[in-house]
Short mmCIF file of C-alpha atoms in Angstrom, two decimals:
data_model
loop_
_atom_site.label_atom_id
_atom_site.label_comp_id
_atom_site.label_asym_id
_atom_site.label_seq_id
_atom_site.Cartn_x
_atom_site.Cartn_y
_atom_site.Cartn_z
CA UNK A 30 -0.06 0.13 -0.13
CA UNK A 31 1.29 3.34 -1.20
CA UNK A 32 0.13 6.80 -0.43
CA UNK A 33 -0.12 7.35 -4.05
CA UNK A 34 -2.91 4.63 -4.08
CA UNK A 35 -4.93 7.05 -1.99
CA UNK A 36 -7.03 10.22 -2.87
CA UNK A 37 -4.66 13.27 -3.22
CA UNK A 38 -6.36 15.34 -0.59
CA UNK A 39 -5.14 13.32 2.01
CA UNK A 40 -1.52 14.58 1.26
CA UNK A 41 -2.67 17.79 2.69
CA UNK A 42 -4.02 16.73 6.01
CA UNK A 43 -2.45 14.77 9.07
CA UNK A 44 -2.89 11.27 9.65
CA UNK A 45 -2.46 11.15 13.00
CA UNK A 46 -3.84 8.10 14.53
CA UNK A 47 -5.90 7.97 11.58
CA UNK A 48 -4.70 5.90 9.01
CA UNK A 49 -2.17 2.76 8.35
CA UNK A 50 -1.42 3.90 4.62
CA UNK A 51 1.55 6.18 5.37
CA UNK A 52 2.81 4.10 8.30
CA UNK A 53 6.00 2.13 9.14
CA UNK A 54 4.03 -1.05 9.18
CA UNK A 55 2.71 -0.39 5.43
CA UNK A 56 6.07 0.42 4.63
CA UNK A 57 7.54 -2.83 5.45
CA UNK A 58 4.67 -4.41 2.87
CA UNK A 59 5.97 -1.67 0.14
CA UNK A 60 9.46 -2.30 0.38
CA UNK A 61 9.38 -6.16 1.24
CA UNK A 62 6.99 -6.50 -1.85
CA UNK A 63 9.46 -4.96 -4.18
CA UNK A 64 12.23 -7.30 -3.19
CA UNK A 65 12.66 -10.60 -5.01
CA UNK A 66 11.34 -13.36 -3.09
CA UNK A 67 14.57 -15.29 -3.06
CA UNK A 68 16.58 -12.18 -1.79
CA UNK A 69 14.07 -11.69 1.06
CA UNK A 70 13.54 -15.50 2.00
CA UNK A 71 16.40 -17.61 1.17
CA UNK A 72 19.01 -18.00 3.66
CA UNK A 73 22.63 -17.00 2.41
CA UNK A 74 26.24 -18.15 3.19
CA UNK A 75 26.77 -14.89 5.14
CA UNK A 76 23.93 -15.57 7.66
CA UNK A 77 25.21 -16.29 11.07
CA UNK A 78 22.45 -15.58 13.58
CA UNK A 79 22.10 -13.30 16.23
CA UNK A 80 25.14 -11.15 15.92
CA UNK A 81 24.90 -10.63 12.33
CA UNK A 82 21.13 -9.89 12.98
CA UNK A 83 22.11 -7.08 15.49
CA UNK A 84 25.21 -5.72 13.31
CA UNK A 85 22.80 -5.12 10.54
CA UNK A 86 19.87 -3.79 12.29
CA UNK A 87 22.24 -1.61 14.48
CA UNK A 88 23.74 -0.15 10.99
CA UNK A 89 20.17 0.43 9.65
CA UNK A 90 19.06 2.25 13.07
CA UNK A 91 22.22 4.36 12.59
CA UNK A 92 21.47 5.52 9.27
CA UNK A 93 17.88 6.34 10.25
CA UNK A 94 19.39 8.53 12.81
CA UNK A 95 21.77 10.01 10.51
CA UNK A 96 18.66 10.69 8.25
CA UNK A 97 17.54 13.09 10.81
CA UNK A 98 15.52 10.74 13.23
CA UNK A 99 16.27 12.00 16.97
CA UNK A 100 16.21 8.33 18.24
CA UNK A 101 15.37 4.73 17.17
CA UNK A 102 14.35 1.83 19.37
CA UNK A 103 14.60 -1.90 17.94
CA UNK A 104 13.43 -5.23 19.43
CA UNK A 105 13.26 -8.04 17.64
CA UNK A 106 12.43 -11.74 18.93
CA UNK A 107 12.66 -14.51 16.64
CA UNK A 108 11.72 -17.24 18.96
CA UNK A 109 14.97 -19.10 19.16
CA UNK A 110 17.16 -17.16 21.39
CA UNK A 111 18.03 -14.00 23.03
CA UNK A 112 16.04 -11.06 21.51
CA UNK A 113 17.98 -8.26 19.80
CA UNK A 114 17.56 -5.12 21.32
CA UNK A 115 18.94 -1.57 19.91
CA UNK A 116 19.05 2.01 21.22
CA UNK A 117 20.35 4.86 18.43
CA UNK A 118 20.02 8.50 19.17
CA UNK A 119 21.44 11.57 17.71
CA UNK A 120 24.06 13.29 19.92
CA UNK A 121 22.08 16.38 20.58
CA UNK A 122 19.36 14.55 22.49
CA UNK A 123 21.77 12.96 24.91
CA UNK A 124 21.35 16.05 27.07
CA UNK A 125 17.74 15.29 27.54
CA UNK A 126 17.96 11.84 28.00
CA UNK A 127 20.25 8.59 27.39
CA UNK A 128 17.73 6.35 25.25
CA UNK A 129 17.36 2.72 26.25
CA UNK A 130 15.85 -0.43 24.97
CA UNK A 131 13.51 -0.61 27.73
CA UNK A 132 12.30 2.98 27.87
CA UNK A 133 8.40 3.73 28.08
CA UNK A 134 6.94 5.42 24.95
CA UNK A 135 3.39 6.39 23.40
CA UNK A 136 1.84 3.51 21.71
CA UNK A 137 -0.55 5.77 19.60
CA UNK A 138 -2.88 3.54 17.70
CA UNK A 139 -1.30 0.30 18.86
CA UNK A 140 -3.81 1.05 21.68
CA UNK A 141 -6.69 -0.36 19.17
CA UNK A 142 -5.40 -3.61 19.84
CA UNK A 143 -5.37 -3.92 23.66
CA UNK A 144 -9.01 -2.20 23.48
CA UNK A 145 -10.23 -4.73 21.02
CA UNK A 146 -8.99 -7.40 23.54
CA UNK A 147 -10.97 -5.74 26.16
CA UNK A 148 -14.12 -5.91 24.08
CA UNK A 149 -13.57 -9.49 22.96
CA UNK A 150 -13.04 -10.37 26.93
CA UNK A 151 -16.57 -9.09 27.43
CA UNK A 152 -17.81 -11.11 24.58
CA UNK A 153 -16.50 -14.35 25.77
CA UNK A 154 -17.96 -13.53 29.21
CA UNK A 155 -21.27 -12.78 27.58
CA UNK A 156 -21.40 -9.27 28.36
CA UNK A 157 -21.15 -8.10 24.78
CA UNK A 158 -21.91 -9.50 21.35
CA UNK A 159 -19.90 -8.33 18.39
CA UNK A 160 -23.40 -8.07 16.61
CA UNK A 161 -24.71 -5.57 19.17
CA UNK A 162 -25.82 -2.33 17.50
CA UNK A 163 -23.87 0.73 18.83
CA UNK A 164 -27.53 2.03 19.68
CA UNK A 165 -27.77 -0.65 22.21
CA UNK A 166 -25.34 0.63 24.43
CA UNK A 167 -25.05 4.44 23.45
CA UNK A 168 -28.71 5.21 22.59
CA UNK A 169 -28.95 8.29 20.62
CA UNK A 170 -25.18 9.21 20.17
CA UNK A 171 -24.07 7.69 16.86
CA UNK A 172 -25.89 8.48 13.85
CA UNK A 173 -27.49 5.42 12.18
CA UNK A 174 -26.28 3.40 15.50
CA UNK A 175 -29.06 0.72 14.95
CA UNK A 176 -27.17 -0.17 11.74
CA UNK A 177 -23.67 0.03 12.96
CA UNK A 178 -22.46 -3.15 15.06
CA UNK A 179 -19.52 -3.22 17.48
CA UNK A 180 -17.96 -5.44 14.84
CA UNK A 181 -18.04 -2.70 12.41
CA UNK A 182 -16.59 -0.11 14.91
CA UNK A 183 -13.58 -2.25 15.63
CA UNK A 184 -12.82 -3.20 11.94
CA UNK A 185 -13.28 0.35 10.66
CA UNK A 186 -16.39 -0.49 8.49
CA UNK A 187 -18.81 1.46 10.34
CA UNK A 188 -18.63 4.54 8.07
CA UNK A 189 -17.96 7.18 10.94
CA UNK A 190 -15.85 10.24 10.05
CA UNK A 191 -12.69 10.73 11.96
CA UNK A 192 -12.43 12.95 14.69
CA UNK A 193 -8.97 13.88 14.37
CA UNK A 194 -9.66 15.82 11.20
CA UNK A 195 -11.80 18.22 13.31
CA UNK A 196 -10.02 21.63 13.89
CA UNK A 197 -11.17 21.16 17.58
CA UNK A 198 -8.72 18.44 18.20
CA UNK A 199 -5.90 20.25 16.86
CA UNK A 200 -4.59 22.52 19.79
CA UNK A 201 -4.54 19.11 21.63
CA UNK A 202 -2.44 17.42 19.21
CA UNK A 203 -0.16 19.99 19.28
CA UNK A 204 0.29 19.98 23.31
CA UNK A 205 -1.29 23.65 23.31
CA UNK A 206 -4.67 22.32 24.93
CA UNK A 207 -4.65 20.55 28.35
CA UNK A 208 -8.30 19.73 28.71
CA UNK A 209 -9.07 16.35 29.28
CA UNK A 210 -10.76 14.52 26.46
CA UNK A 211 -13.07 11.69 27.44
CA UNK A 212 -14.51 9.06 25.16
CA UNK A 213 -17.98 10.59 25.20
CA UNK A 214 -16.36 14.23 24.14
CA UNK A 215 -14.17 12.59 21.49
CA UNK A 216 -17.17 10.72 20.14
CA UNK A 217 -19.26 13.92 19.94
CA UNK A 218 -16.60 15.74 17.87
CA UNK A 219 -16.42 12.78 15.53
CA UNK A 220 -20.25 12.49 14.95
CA UNK A 221 -20.75 16.04 14.23
CA UNK A 222 -19.42 15.35 10.61
CA UNK A 223 -21.37 13.37 7.94
CA UNK A 224 -20.84 9.41 7.90
CA UNK A 225 -18.35 8.47 5.03
CA UNK A 226 -20.48 5.57 3.91
CA UNK A 227 -23.26 3.15 4.83
CA UNK A 228 -22.28 0.95 7.23
CA UNK A 229 -20.47 -2.16 6.30
CA UNK A 230 -20.02 -1.45 2.69
CA UNK A 231 -16.40 -0.01 2.83
CA UNK A 232 -13.18 0.42 5.03
CA UNK A 233 -11.99 3.66 6.38
CA UNK A 234 -10.00 3.91 9.37
CA UNK A 235 -11.67 5.70 12.28
CA UNK A 236 -10.58 6.76 15.61
CA UNK A 237 -14.22 7.75 16.12
CA UNK A 238 -15.27 4.17 15.89
CA UNK A 239 -12.90 3.44 18.78
CA UNK A 240 -14.08 6.66 20.82
CA UNK A 241 -17.49 4.70 20.55
CA UNK A 242 -15.82 1.56 21.62
CA UNK A 243 -14.04 3.33 24.65
CA UNK A 244 -17.70 4.61 25.70
CA UNK A 245 -19.42 1.19 25.27
CA UNK A 246 -16.69 -0.10 27.68
CA UNK A 247 -17.04 2.26 30.18
CA UNK A 248 -20.92 2.13 30.18
CA UNK A 249 -20.97 -1.87 30.18
CA UNK A 250 -18.37 -2.37 32.96
CA UNK A 251 -18.85 0.67 34.95
CA UNK A 252 -15.05 1.25 34.84
CA UNK A 253 -12.46 3.61 33.25
CA UNK A 254 -10.42 2.73 30.43
CA UNK A 255 -7.17 3.11 32.59
CA UNK A 256 -8.69 0.62 35.13
CA UNK A 257 -9.79 -1.96 32.27
CA UNK A 258 -6.13 -1.77 30.84
CA UNK A 259 -4.56 -2.21 34.31
CA UNK A 260 -6.77 -5.01 35.88
CA UNK A 261 -7.57 -7.14 32.85
CA UNK A 262 -4.21 -6.95 30.69
CA UNK A 263 -1.30 -5.01 32.39
CA UNK A 264 -1.43 -6.69 35.94
CA UNK A 265 -2.20 -10.07 34.74
CA UNK A 266 0.64 -10.26 32.26
CA UNK A 267 2.88 -8.36 34.72
CA UNK A 268 3.56 -5.55 32.56
CA UNK A 269 4.84 -3.04 34.85
CA UNK A 270 5.61 -0.34 32.35
CA UNK A 271 1.99 -0.50 30.42
CA UNK A 272 -0.86 1.81 31.14
CA UNK A 273 -3.53 3.82 29.52
CA UNK A 274 -2.49 7.35 30.33
CA UNK A 275 -4.94 9.69 31.84
CA UNK A 276 -2.38 12.83 31.68
CA UNK A 277 0.94 13.76 30.59
CA UNK A 278 2.75 12.15 33.38
CA UNK A 279 5.23 9.28 32.62
CA UNK A 280 5.89 6.40 35.25
CA UNK A 281 9.24 5.41 34.42
CA UNK A 282 12.26 6.20 32.24
CA UNK A 283 10.85 7.20 28.83
CA UNK A 284 11.83 7.91 25.47
CA UNK A 285 11.95 11.64 24.42
CA UNK A 286 10.05 12.53 21.36
CA UNK A 287 10.72 15.48 19.04
CA UNK A 288 9.10 17.43 16.13
CA UNK A 289 10.95 19.95 14.17
CA UNK A 290 10.33 23.59 15.30
CA UNK A 291 8.26 26.11 13.09
CA UNK A 292 11.46 27.50 11.74
CA UNK A 293 12.59 24.10 10.42
CA UNK A 294 9.39 22.52 9.30
CA UNK A 295 9.37 21.77 5.67
CA UNK A 296 7.62 24.43 3.44
CA UNK A 297 4.80 22.23 2.56
CA UNK A 298 3.53 21.78 6.24
CA UNK A 299 0.60 24.40 6.62
CA UNK A 300 0.85 27.02 9.18
CA UNK A 301 -1.61 25.57 11.62
CA UNK A 302 0.38 22.43 11.99
CA UNK A 303 3.97 24.03 12.60
CA UNK A 304 3.55 25.16 16.15
CA UNK A 305 4.34 22.63 18.57
CA UNK A 306 4.22 23.10 22.41
CA UNK A 307 7.42 22.03 24.31
CA UNK A 308 10.99 22.89 25.06
CA UNK A 309 12.93 23.89 21.77
CA UNK A 310 16.37 23.37 20.95
CA UNK A 311 18.69 22.22 18.02
CA UNK A 312 15.66 23.02 15.73
CA UNK A 313 13.29 20.58 17.27
CA UNK A 314 10.71 20.87 20.10
CA UNK A 315 10.88 18.32 22.59
CA UNK A 316 7.04 16.94 22.80
CA UNK A 317 7.28 14.34 25.44
CA UNK A 318 5.55 15.90 28.10
CA UNK A 319 2.38 16.80 25.85
CA UNK A 320 -0.61 15.14 26.92
CA UNK A 321 -1.83 12.11 24.82
CA UNK A 322 -5.28 11.97 26.07
CA UNK A 323 -6.86 13.27 22.80
CA UNK A 324 -5.74 9.72 21.56
CA UNK A 325 -8.21 8.10 24.03
CA UNK A 326 -9.37 4.69 23.30
CA UNK A 327 -7.60 4.84 19.90
CA UNK A 328 -4.21 5.82 20.95
CA UNK A 329 -3.44 6.73 25.03
CA UNK A 330 -1.41 3.57 26.13
CA UNK A 331 2.03 3.72 27.05
CA UNK A 332 4.40 0.69 26.88
CA UNK A 333 7.67 -0.61 26.26
CA UNK A 334 9.06 -2.92 23.58
CA UNK A 335 9.53 -5.83 26.06
CA UNK A 336 5.99 -5.13 27.69
CA UNK A 337 4.57 -5.23 24.08
CA UNK A 338 6.16 -8.26 23.10
CA UNK A 339 4.74 -10.36 26.17
CA UNK A 340 1.33 -8.72 25.38
CA UNK A 341 1.41 -9.86 21.66
CA UNK A 342 2.62 -13.26 22.63
CA UNK A 343 -0.01 -13.50 25.20
CA UNK A 344 -2.75 -12.28 22.84
CA UNK A 345 -1.78 -14.72 19.76
CA UNK A 346 -1.20 -17.47 21.71
CA UNK A 347 -4.60 -17.53 23.42
CA UNK A 348 -3.59 -16.63 26.96
CA UNK A 349 -5.81 -13.61 27.17
CA UNK A 350 -8.70 -14.70 25.15
CA UNK A 351 -10.54 -18.16 24.38
CA UNK A 352 -9.72 -19.47 20.79
CA UNK A 353 -13.16 -18.44 19.50
CA UNK A 354 -12.33 -14.73 20.10
CA UNK A 355 -8.84 -14.98 18.89
CA UNK A 356 -10.37 -16.15 15.64
CA UNK A 357 -12.75 -13.49 15.65
CA UNK A 358 -10.00 -11.03 16.09
CA UNK A 359 -8.16 -12.37 13.03
CA UNK A 360 -11.01 -12.24 10.77
CA UNK A 361 -10.20 -9.72 8.63
CA UNK A 362 -11.66 -7.24 5.78
CA UNK A 363 -9.46 -5.75 3.05
CA UNK A 364 -8.16 -2.23 3.60
CA UNK A 365 -8.18 -1.57 -0.14
CA UNK A 366 -11.33 -2.65 -1.98
CA UNK A 367 -8.96 -2.94 -5.02
CA UNK A 368 -6.72 -5.38 -3.49
CA UNK A 369 -9.07 -8.05 -1.82
CA UNK A 370 -6.00 -10.31 -1.29
CA UNK A 371 -3.96 -7.72 -0.01
CA UNK A 372 -3.45 -6.29 3.66
CA UNK A 373 -6.39 -6.89 5.91
CA UNK A 374 -7.78 -5.40 9.20
CA UNK A 375 -9.25 -7.66 11.63
CA UNK A 376 -10.69 -6.48 15.25
CA UNK A 377 -7.96 -3.80 16.28
CA UNK A 378 -5.23 -5.83 14.45
CA UNK A 379 -3.77 -5.74 10.80
CA UNK A 380 -2.22 -8.52 8.57
CA UNK A 381 -0.04 -8.70 5.53
CA UNK A 382 2.16 -10.94 3.57
CA UNK A 383 5.72 -10.23 2.93
CA UNK A 384 8.17 -12.25 1.31
CA UNK A 385 9.70 -13.34 4.61
CA UNK A 386 6.37 -14.21 6.23
CA UNK A 387 2.82 -13.11 7.14
CA UNK A 388 2.75 -10.73 10.05
CA UNK A 389 0.03 -9.55 12.34
CA UNK A 390 0.31 -6.25 14.26
CA UNK A 391 -0.61 -2.40 14.53
CA UNK A 392 1.26 0.55 14.10
CA UNK A 393 0.76 3.95 15.89
CA UNK A 394 1.52 7.67 15.16
CA UNK A 395 1.58 10.47 17.86
CA UNK A 396 3.94 13.71 18.00
CA UNK A 397 7.23 12.62 18.89
CA UNK A 398 6.43 8.82 18.48
CA UNK A 399 5.88 6.57 15.55
CA UNK A 400 5.82 2.76 16.67
CA UNK A 401 5.24 -0.54 14.49
CA UNK A 402 4.63 -3.67 16.18
CA UNK A 403 4.62 -7.23 14.71
CA UNK A 404 4.16 -10.65 15.56
CA UNK A 405 3.55 -14.09 13.81
CA UNK A 406 0.29 -15.94 13.95
CA UNK A 407 1.14 -17.94 16.84
CA UNK A 408 2.79 -15.00 18.96
CA UNK A 409 6.25 -17.01 19.04
CA UNK A 410 7.86 -14.19 17.27
CA UNK A 411 7.84 -10.40 17.90
CA UNK A 412 9.26 -7.13 16.92
CA UNK A 413 8.79 -3.44 17.60
CA UNK A 414 10.35 -0.34 16.06
CA UNK A 415 10.00 3.04 17.65
CA UNK A 416 11.14 6.40 15.85
CA UNK A 417 11.26 9.40 18.11
CA UNK A 418 9.72 11.69 15.79
CA UNK A 419 6.34 11.11 13.81
CA UNK A 420 6.01 14.28 11.81
CA UNK A 421 7.89 12.78 8.88
CA UNK A 422 5.17 10.47 8.00
CA UNK A 423 2.60 13.65 7.80
CA UNK A 424 2.36 15.38 4.58
CA UNK A 425 5.31 13.52 3.11
CA UNK A 426 7.44 15.93 4.94
CA UNK A 427 10.79 13.91 5.06
CA UNK A 428 11.60 11.56 2.11
CA UNK A 429 15.13 10.89 3.60
CA UNK A 430 14.08 9.66 6.78
CA UNK A 431 11.19 7.94 5.20
CA UNK A 432 13.70 5.98 2.94
CA UNK A 433 16.01 4.92 6.02
CA UNK A 434 12.77 3.73 7.87
CA UNK A 435 11.80 1.65 5.08
CA UNK A 436 15.04 -0.29 4.91
CA UNK A 437 15.00 -0.66 8.81
CA UNK A 438 11.51 -2.01 8.81
CA UNK A 439 11.89 -4.27 6.20
CA UNK A 440 14.88 -5.75 7.87
CA UNK A 441 13.27 -5.96 11.02
CA UNK A 442 10.37 -7.94 9.60
CA UNK A 443 12.59 -10.51 7.89
CA UNK A 444 14.66 -10.80 11.01
CA UNK A 445 11.76 -11.58 13.24
CA UNK A 446 10.93 -14.35 10.88
CA UNK A 447 14.46 -15.71 10.96
CA UNK A 448 15.39 -14.92 7.48
CA UNK A 449 18.35 -12.67 6.31
CA UNK A 450 17.95 -9.39 5.89
CA UNK A 451 17.53 -8.40 2.43
CA UNK A 452 20.47 -6.99 0.79
CA UNK A 453 18.45 -4.21 -0.77
CA UNK A 454 17.32 -3.06 2.65
CA UNK A 455 20.74 -3.37 4.21
CA UNK A 456 22.35 -1.20 1.44
CA UNK A 457 19.27 1.46 1.84
#
């Protein structure tokens, strides 16, 4: 999937938490698909396991920093030995924080996988049904709510317009508005706009759908999302650095996220998206302390590479959900009607085929943080890439970073599947 495959007007609007089409996750598909299958999947004489993996991935992570990324964290576990963990950062960021592979960071839209897991747990307990119309739980709050099911909200086929495109959210995105955005408030912003299509007829990534899901979870359980994530996922799995953020506070050592300041922002970026709140130095703004609450059920979770690997393994192996609900999560719809056999989206999770293997996972974008999480079908292999700047993925703002990110993501994907890093990616 390439940006070029989608309507041109999307190139002038931000994609924060809104779409996978320009994401690092999709990038791995684009690049891997362009490589000869043999180059990506056939072991070579030069392949020597973990040390070779580490050296190649570290080189690509350094190239990404040299291309302009303030920091990069990589963790890859191929299920056969000690995971590869890498942290690289630009020299100018060291005065703020020495980046470590175990640091916390904003997960952005990866939150959707966790929120979908909560819904499916309640389905297994008989408290919800995927066929429930949203009107049943949120009467009068969603247009055409009798025709939109919880399944449609989870797999982005409900047709709801995305609240992140509304100007009311923009100050919060830029860190200039500290108001608390509840699920109900985010949903209200999204449903002010006309639906994009009749429920169930198309696919379009919608954070509004997950705001609705958040409101449903709170209504059914009488419990806040932060407590649900803590009690149903983080504590049972001993995820000590995973939590649903209720304010800008971090709980542990964390990666600092940065965006270019207004003076260094590429000229194609509209004026209304050029001014982030935060401390300025070296042509960047440190956005780490900006509140992620506007992400809500669509993007407010914080985690680490190790924690998310444990979560992915538990999820895909059936530790968090019964087999029937895991199967429902993996039931996908095409993300592009023109590619019915291409990448698919399930319930809070995406899948796609590469020459090195078929992955499951998600990604997330929030100012200062762009994250990709991958796993295999069984959850025995996992990988995470964090890039500590996100704006390069908006407005096609930095082709140099994009190229380096593509090379790293492709290499990470193949390493996760125990395959040699493609020569083309390594050279990138």
